[in-house]
Amino acid sequence: MELITASAGSYPRIGTAPEKQRLRAEYARLDRGEISKEDFARVQDEVTKEVIEEQRRAGIELATDGQVRWYDQISHFARKLDGCEINGLLRLFDTNFYFRQPVIKGNVRWAAPIVVGEFKFAKKVSPIPIKPVVTGPYTLARHSIDKHYHDFSSLVADFVVAIGKEVNALAKAGAEVIQLDEPSILKNPQEFKIFESAVGEVSKNKGKARLALYTYFGDAAKLYDKLQSLPIDILGLDFSYSQKLAAVIEGMGSEKELGLGLVDGRNTRIENVKETAKVVAKILKKLDVDRVYLNPSCGLDEYLPREVAFEKLKNLVAIAKQVRAEMK
Amino acid sequence: MREKLESLGLDLPLLPTTTVGSFPKPREVMEARQKLLAGKLTKKDLRPLEEQATRFWIKTQEEIGIDVLVDGEMYRGDMATYFAENLDGFKISGLVRSYGNRYYRKPIISGKVKWRGPITVDWWKFAQSLTKKPVKGMLTGPYTMMDWSFNEYYPNRREACLDMARALHEEVKALADAGAKIIQVDEPALSARSEELDDFIIKALDIVTKGVGAYFITHSCYGAFEFIYPDMLKLPVDNFDLEMSNSELDLVEIFRRHPFTKDISFGVVDVHSHVIEDVETVKKRIKRALEVLKPEQLWVDPDCGLKTRTREEAIGKLRAMVGAAEEVRKSLSEK
Ligand SMILES: [Zn+2]
């Protein structure tokens, strides 16, 4: 079994040191009309390279582009879909981060690739494999104000078609692993039926890529067996909300490859390497899959300062090293 | 709660107007704060500029005709960081993104949280000395302080929050002793994890307010209030100050089903939009509120702090708000 160190989403786009705050300053200049959108996009390109390089330097083996261009994980998709307008700010789950809420005013339709260009750029400049991230149809629907369908399952169904097209385009662009983020299902387990068919439909579009369903910001222990039944290749889990999750996995094993979110992406406290490695090793002993990913519990932009994010990833790599030593 | 206000000696009109707390800082203060961060100025150098800006906002609020004033928070950076810097047990982190291009420094709880002396009392006294109208005492609540901090010290959120509440109780007592009759405890994080309301938020607010004879307001925003309503009415405060216009007044429908039993400061202008609402728009929002609330329950204010708007936008929005409140007040008295 291979243990792979991975990112789980975003990476902080600015740092605390003045020389790391270029993106923030240029954003302000863009707002004031002092630079063009093209100039700003070039800065985003450079910062994307920087954050990929930081992940590599920390020892991460499967990176993301850091989502440097995203306003937030909801509106980044809704903005480019037909039928969606973007409304005011709303708190994202129980985080201190705010996203802009989509308002559905017409049929939701995929008009053009959303993150494919970002993925291609990252893939071109990165020395290590890149995993694109797509927010899932259920989570997008749950975060929208519906003024058009007046029926939640119809709204989900159209998001499914749209996100399916995006997944398909990413697979065609050469993505080997595509991460589909669906944090919302953990808070709404009663809607698993709708969710299940949504994931099933999206999965049909994955082509040769492997689909990684990532859940976070909630306790996955009680949904674990149901999540195992989904047509996905990798299941990502957030351990920071759940005391029991490790035991549940040890008891039930896993049909899927797992993404173990055992490093808390939302607290600056740095995990103890030995203790965390022990938890990982104990889970691994019960698994019979080809690969397991060790990653933070969630994306890191919005939740950690850049310097701590880097320390967290370095520490995650140290934990993986310890696990490998123990498993020998 | 009109009786409580009267017993505190507060003579407020129907539909009192107020604001949530922060106003935009003038350029001099912003620049001086930058220099302070760069070590080119001391806090002492900053003070006269902050006082001048506070004078401006007190005068402006009086001119516009607002009933319950605030000091405008010219001396604060971020609402959590400011308190963290003045309490024992905290460090401050590097920059974290909150939305768009906005970043803040997040507090880190790295030791036992303790009150080491008055934090906001001097500023409250200064602001109150400038006006005959009541000025609200303002602090960030224990749940938000905990939720908006990294926790490297306490074993869990509950213990961090309750110790925070004990520290803030001292601040509330100090404000009341100085003469503050209306005290606002800001809890924008209130609806973060609904299961924690019964678990320890009610208890925390109880610790903060216990034995203090003031009219308590708690401000919250960006919330998914539908998950904690009507349970949140159990919080030991007199008035909930809620963001309404940015959430398209969905809460009104919820109040129709479960009547709101306390006073409410009803957000009628959107603080995240550059567009200045006209009097008619604001009037409509107030009337919408009156469909489900008694006039005696209703206060009128913006959704949240106005610090991210320009001075002109802030003043424009407040004028529309006061104009609308006056017209509705008049039509109520004619009935
Ligand atoms: Zn607010």
Coordinates of N, CA, C and O in Angstrom, one line a residue, chain B residues 42-123:
Chain B
T42 N 3.8 55.8 17.9 CA 3.4 55.1 19.1 C 1.9 55.2 19.2 O 1.2 56.0 18.6
K43 N 1.3 54.4 20.1 CA -0.1 54.5 20.4 C -0.5 55.9 20.9 O -1.6 56.3 20.6
K44 N 0.4 56.5 21.7 CA 0.1 57.8 22.2 C -0.1 58.8 21.0 O -0.9 59.7 21.1
D45 N 0.7 58.7 20.0 CA 0.6 59.6 18.8 C -0.7 59.4 18.1 O -1.3 60.4 17.6
L46 N -1.2 58.2 18.2 CA -2.5 57.9 17.5 C -3.7 58.5 18.2 O -4.7 58.9 17.5
R47 N -3.6 58.5 19.5 CA -4.8 58.8 20.3 C -5.5 60.1 19.9 O -6.7 60.1 19.8
P48 N -4.8 61.2 19.8 CA -5.5 62.5 19.4 C -6.3 62.4 18.1 O -7.3 62.9 18.0
L49 N -5.7 61.6 17.1 CA -6.4 61.4 15.9 C -7.7 60.6 16.0 O -8.7 60.9 15.5
E50 N -7.6 59.6 16.9 CA -8.7 58.8 17.1 C -9.8 59.6 17.9 O -11.0 59.4 17.6
E51 N -9.4 60.4 18.8 CA -10.3 61.3 19.5 C -11.0 62.2 18.6 O -12.3 62.4 18.7
Q52 N -10.3 62.8 17.7 CA -10.8 63.8 16.7 C -11.9 63.1 15.9 O -13.0 63.6 15.6
A53 N -11.5 61.8 15.4 CA -12.5 61.1 14.6 C -13.7 60.7 15.4 O -14.8 60.7 14.8
T54 N -13.5 60.4 16.6 CA -14.7 60.0 17.5 C -15.6 61.2 17.6 O -16.8 61.1 17.5
R55 N -15.0 62.4 17.8 CA -15.8 63.6 18.0 C -16.6 63.8 16.7 O -17.8 64.1 16.7
F56 N -16.0 63.6 15.6 CA -16.7 63.8 14.3 C -17.9 62.9 14.2 O -19.0 63.3 13.9
W57 N -17.7 61.6 14.6 CA -18.8 60.7 14.4 C -19.9 60.9 15.4 O -21.1 60.7 15.1
I58 N -19.6 61.3 16.6 CA -20.6 61.7 17.6 C -21.4 62.8 17.1 O -22.7 62.8 17.1
K59 N -20.7 63.9 16.7 CA -21.4 65.0 16.1 C -22.3 64.6 14.9 O -23.5 65.1 14.8
T60 N -21.8 63.8 14.1 CA -22.5 63.4 12.9 C -23.8 62.6 13.2 O -24.8 62.8 12.7
Q61 N -23.6 61.7 14.2 CA -24.8 60.9 14.6 C -25.9 61.8 15.2 O -27.1 61.6 14.9
E62 N -25.4 62.8 16.0 CA -26.4 63.8 16.5 C -27.1 64.5 15.4 O -28.3 64.7 15.4
E63 N -26.3 65.0 14.5 CA -26.8 65.8 13.4 C -27.9 65.0 12.6 O -28.9 65.5 12.2
I64 N -27.5 63.8 12.3 CA -28.5 62.9 11.5 C -29.7 62.6 12.3 O -30.8 62.4 11.7
G65 N -29.6 62.6 13.6 CA -30.8 62.4 14.5 C -30.9 61.0 15.0 O -32.0 60.5 15.3
I66 N -29.8 60.3 15.1 CA -29.8 59.0 15.7 C -30.1 59.0 17.2 O -29.6 60.0 17.9
D67 N -30.8 58.1 17.7 CA -31.2 58.1 19.1 C -30.2 57.5 20.1 O -30.0 58.0 21.2
V68 N -29.7 56.4 19.7 CA -28.7 55.7 20.6 C -27.4 55.6 19.8 O -27.3 55.0 18.8
L69 N -26.4 56.3 20.4 CA -25.1 56.4 19.7 C -24.1 55.4 20.0 O -24.2 54.6 20.9
V70 N -23.1 55.3 19.1 CA -21.9 54.5 19.4 C -20.7 55.3 19.2 O -20.7 56.4 18.7
D71 N -19.5 54.8 19.8 CA -18.3 55.6 19.7 C -17.7 55.5 18.3 O -16.7 56.2 18.0
G72 N -18.1 54.5 17.5 CA -17.6 54.4 16.1 C -16.4 53.5 15.9 O -16.0 53.2 14.8
E73 N -15.8 53.1 17.1 CA -14.7 52.2 17.0 C -13.5 52.6 16.2 O -12.8 51.9 15.5
M74 N -13.2 53.9 16.4 CA -12.0 54.5 15.7 C -10.7 53.9 16.2 O -9.7 53.9 15.5
Y75 N -10.7 53.3 17.3 CA -9.5 52.8 18.0 C -9.3 51.3 17.8 O -8.3 50.7 18.2
R76 N -10.3 50.7 17.1 CA -10.2 49.2 16.9 C -9.7 48.9 15.5 O -10.1 49.5 14.6
G77 N -9.0 47.8 15.5 CA -8.8 47.2 14.2 C -9.9 46.2 14.0 O -11.0 46.5 13.8
D78 N -9.6 44.9 14.1 CA -10.6 43.9 14.0 C -11.3 43.7 15.4 O -10.7 43.9 16.4
M79 N -12.5 43.3 15.3 CA -13.3 43.3 16.6 C -12.9 42.2 17.5 O -13.2 42.3 18.7
A80 N -12.3 41.1 17.0 CA -11.9 40.1 17.9 C -10.5 40.4 18.4 O -10.1 40.3 19.6
T81 N -9.6 40.8 17.4 CA -8.2 41.0 17.7 C -8.1 42.1 18.8 O -7.2 42.0 19.7
Y82 N -8.9 43.2 18.7 CA -8.8 44.3 19.7 C -8.9 43.7 21.1 O -8.2 44.1 22.0
F83 N -9.9 42.9 21.4 CA -10.1 42.4 22.7 C -9.0 41.4 23.1 O -8.5 41.3 24.2
A84 N -8.6 40.6 22.1 CA -7.5 39.6 22.4 C -6.2 40.3 22.8 O -5.5 39.8 23.7
E85 N -6.0 41.4 22.2 CA -4.7 42.2 22.5 C -4.8 42.7 23.9 O -3.8 43.0 24.5
N86 N -6.0 42.9 24.4 CA -6.1 43.5 25.8 C -6.5 42.5 26.9 O -6.9 42.9 28.0
L87 N -6.5 41.2 26.5 CA -6.8 40.2 27.5 C -5.6 39.3 27.7 O -4.8 39.2 26.7
D88 N -5.4 38.7 28.9 CA -4.3 37.8 29.0 C -4.7 36.5 28.4 O -5.8 36.1 28.3
G89 N -3.7 35.7 27.9 CA -3.9 34.4 27.3 C -3.9 34.3 25.8 O -4.0 33.3 25.2
F90 N -3.7 35.5 25.2 CA -3.8 35.5 23.7 C -2.5 35.9 23.0 O -1.7 36.7 23.6
K91 N -2.3 35.3 21.9 CA -1.3 35.8 20.9 C -2.1 36.2 19.7 O -3.3 35.9 19.6
I92 N -1.4 36.8 18.7 CA -2.1 37.2 17.5 C -1.4 36.5 16.3 O -0.2 36.4 16.2
S93 N -2.2 35.9 15.4 CA -1.6 35.1 14.3 C -1.2 36.0 13.1 O -1.4 37.3 13.2
G94 N -0.7 35.4 12.1 CA -0.5 36.1 10.8 C -1.8 36.3 10.1 O -2.9 36.1 10.7
L95 N -1.8 36.8 8.9 CA -3.0 37.2 8.2 C -3.8 36.0 7.6 O -3.2 35.0 7.1
V96 N -5.1 36.1 7.8 CA -6.0 35.0 7.4 C -7.1 35.7 6.5 O -7.6 36.8 6.9
R97 N -7.6 35.1 5.4 CA -8.5 35.8 4.6 C -9.9 35.6 5.2 O -10.3 34.5 5.6
S98 N -10.7 36.7 5.1 CA -12.1 36.5 5.6 C -13.1 36.5 4.4 O -14.1 35.8 4.4
Y99 N -12.9 37.3 3.4 CA -13.6 37.2 2.1 C -13.0 38.1 1.1 O -12.3 39.1 1.5
G100 N -13.2 37.9 -0.1 CA -12.6 38.7 -1.2 C -11.2 39.0 -0.9 O -10.4 38.1 -0.8
N101 N -10.9 40.3 -0.8 CA -9.5 40.8 -0.6 C -9.3 41.2 0.9 O -8.4 42.0 1.1
R102 N -10.2 40.8 1.8 CA -10.1 41.2 3.2 C -9.4 40.1 4.0 O -9.7 39.0 3.9
Y103 N -8.4 40.6 4.8 CA -7.7 39.7 5.6 C -7.7 40.3 7.1 O -7.9 41.5 7.3
Y104 N -7.5 39.4 8.0 CA -7.4 39.9 9.4 C -6.4 39.0 10.1 O -6.0 37.9 9.7
R105 N -6.0 39.5 11.3 CA -5.1 38.7 12.1 C -6.0 38.0 13.2 O -6.8 38.6 13.9
K106 N -5.9 36.7 13.2 CA -6.7 36.0 14.1 C -6.1 35.7 15.4 O -4.9 35.4 15.5
P107 N -6.8 35.9 16.5 CA -6.2 35.6 17.8 C -5.9 34.1 18.0 O -6.6 33.3 17.5
I108 N -4.9 33.9 18.8 CA -4.6 32.5 19.2 C -4.7 32.4 20.7 O -4.0 33.2 21.4
I109 N -5.5 31.5 21.2 CA -5.6 31.3 22.7 C -4.4 30.4 23.0 O -4.4 29.2 22.6
S110 N -3.4 31.0 23.7 CA -2.2 30.2 24.0 C -2.0 30.0 25.5 O -1.0 29.4 25.9
G111 N -2.9 30.5 26.3 CA -2.8 30.4 27.8 C -4.2 30.6 28.4 O -5.2 30.8 27.7
K112 N -4.3 30.7 29.7 CA -5.6 30.9 30.3 C -6.0 32.3 30.1 O -5.3 33.3 30.3
V113 N -7.3 32.5 29.7 CA -7.8 33.8 29.3 C -8.2 34.5 30.6 O -9.0 34.0 31.4
K114 N -7.7 35.8 30.8 CA -8.0 36.6 32.0 C -8.1 38.0 31.6 O -7.5 38.5 30.7
W115 N -9.0 38.7 32.4 CA -9.2 40.2 32.2 C -8.1 40.8 33.0 O -8.0 40.5 34.2
R116 N -7.4 41.7 32.4 CA -6.4 42.4 33.2 C -6.7 43.9 33.5 O -5.9 44.5 34.2
G117 N -7.8 44.3 33.0 CA -8.2 45.7 33.3 C -9.2 46.2 32.3 O -9.3 45.5 31.2
P118 N -9.8 47.4 32.5 CA -10.8 47.9 31.5 C -10.2 48.0 30.1 O -9.1 48.4 29.9
I119 N -11.0 47.6 29.1 CA -10.6 47.6 27.7 C -11.2 48.7 27.0 O -10.6 49.5 26.3
T120 N -12.6 48.8 27.1 CA -13.3 49.8 26.3 C -13.9 51.0 27.1 O -14.5 51.9 26.6
V121 N -13.6 50.9 28.5 CA -14.3 51.9 29.3 C -13.9 53.3 29.1 O -14.7 54.2 29.0
D122 N -12.6 53.5 28.9 CA -12.1 54.9 28.6 C -12.8 55.5 27.4 O -13.2 56.7 27.4
W123 N -12.8 54.7 26.4 CA -13.4 55.2 25.1 C -14.9 55.4 25.3 O -15.5 56.4 24.8

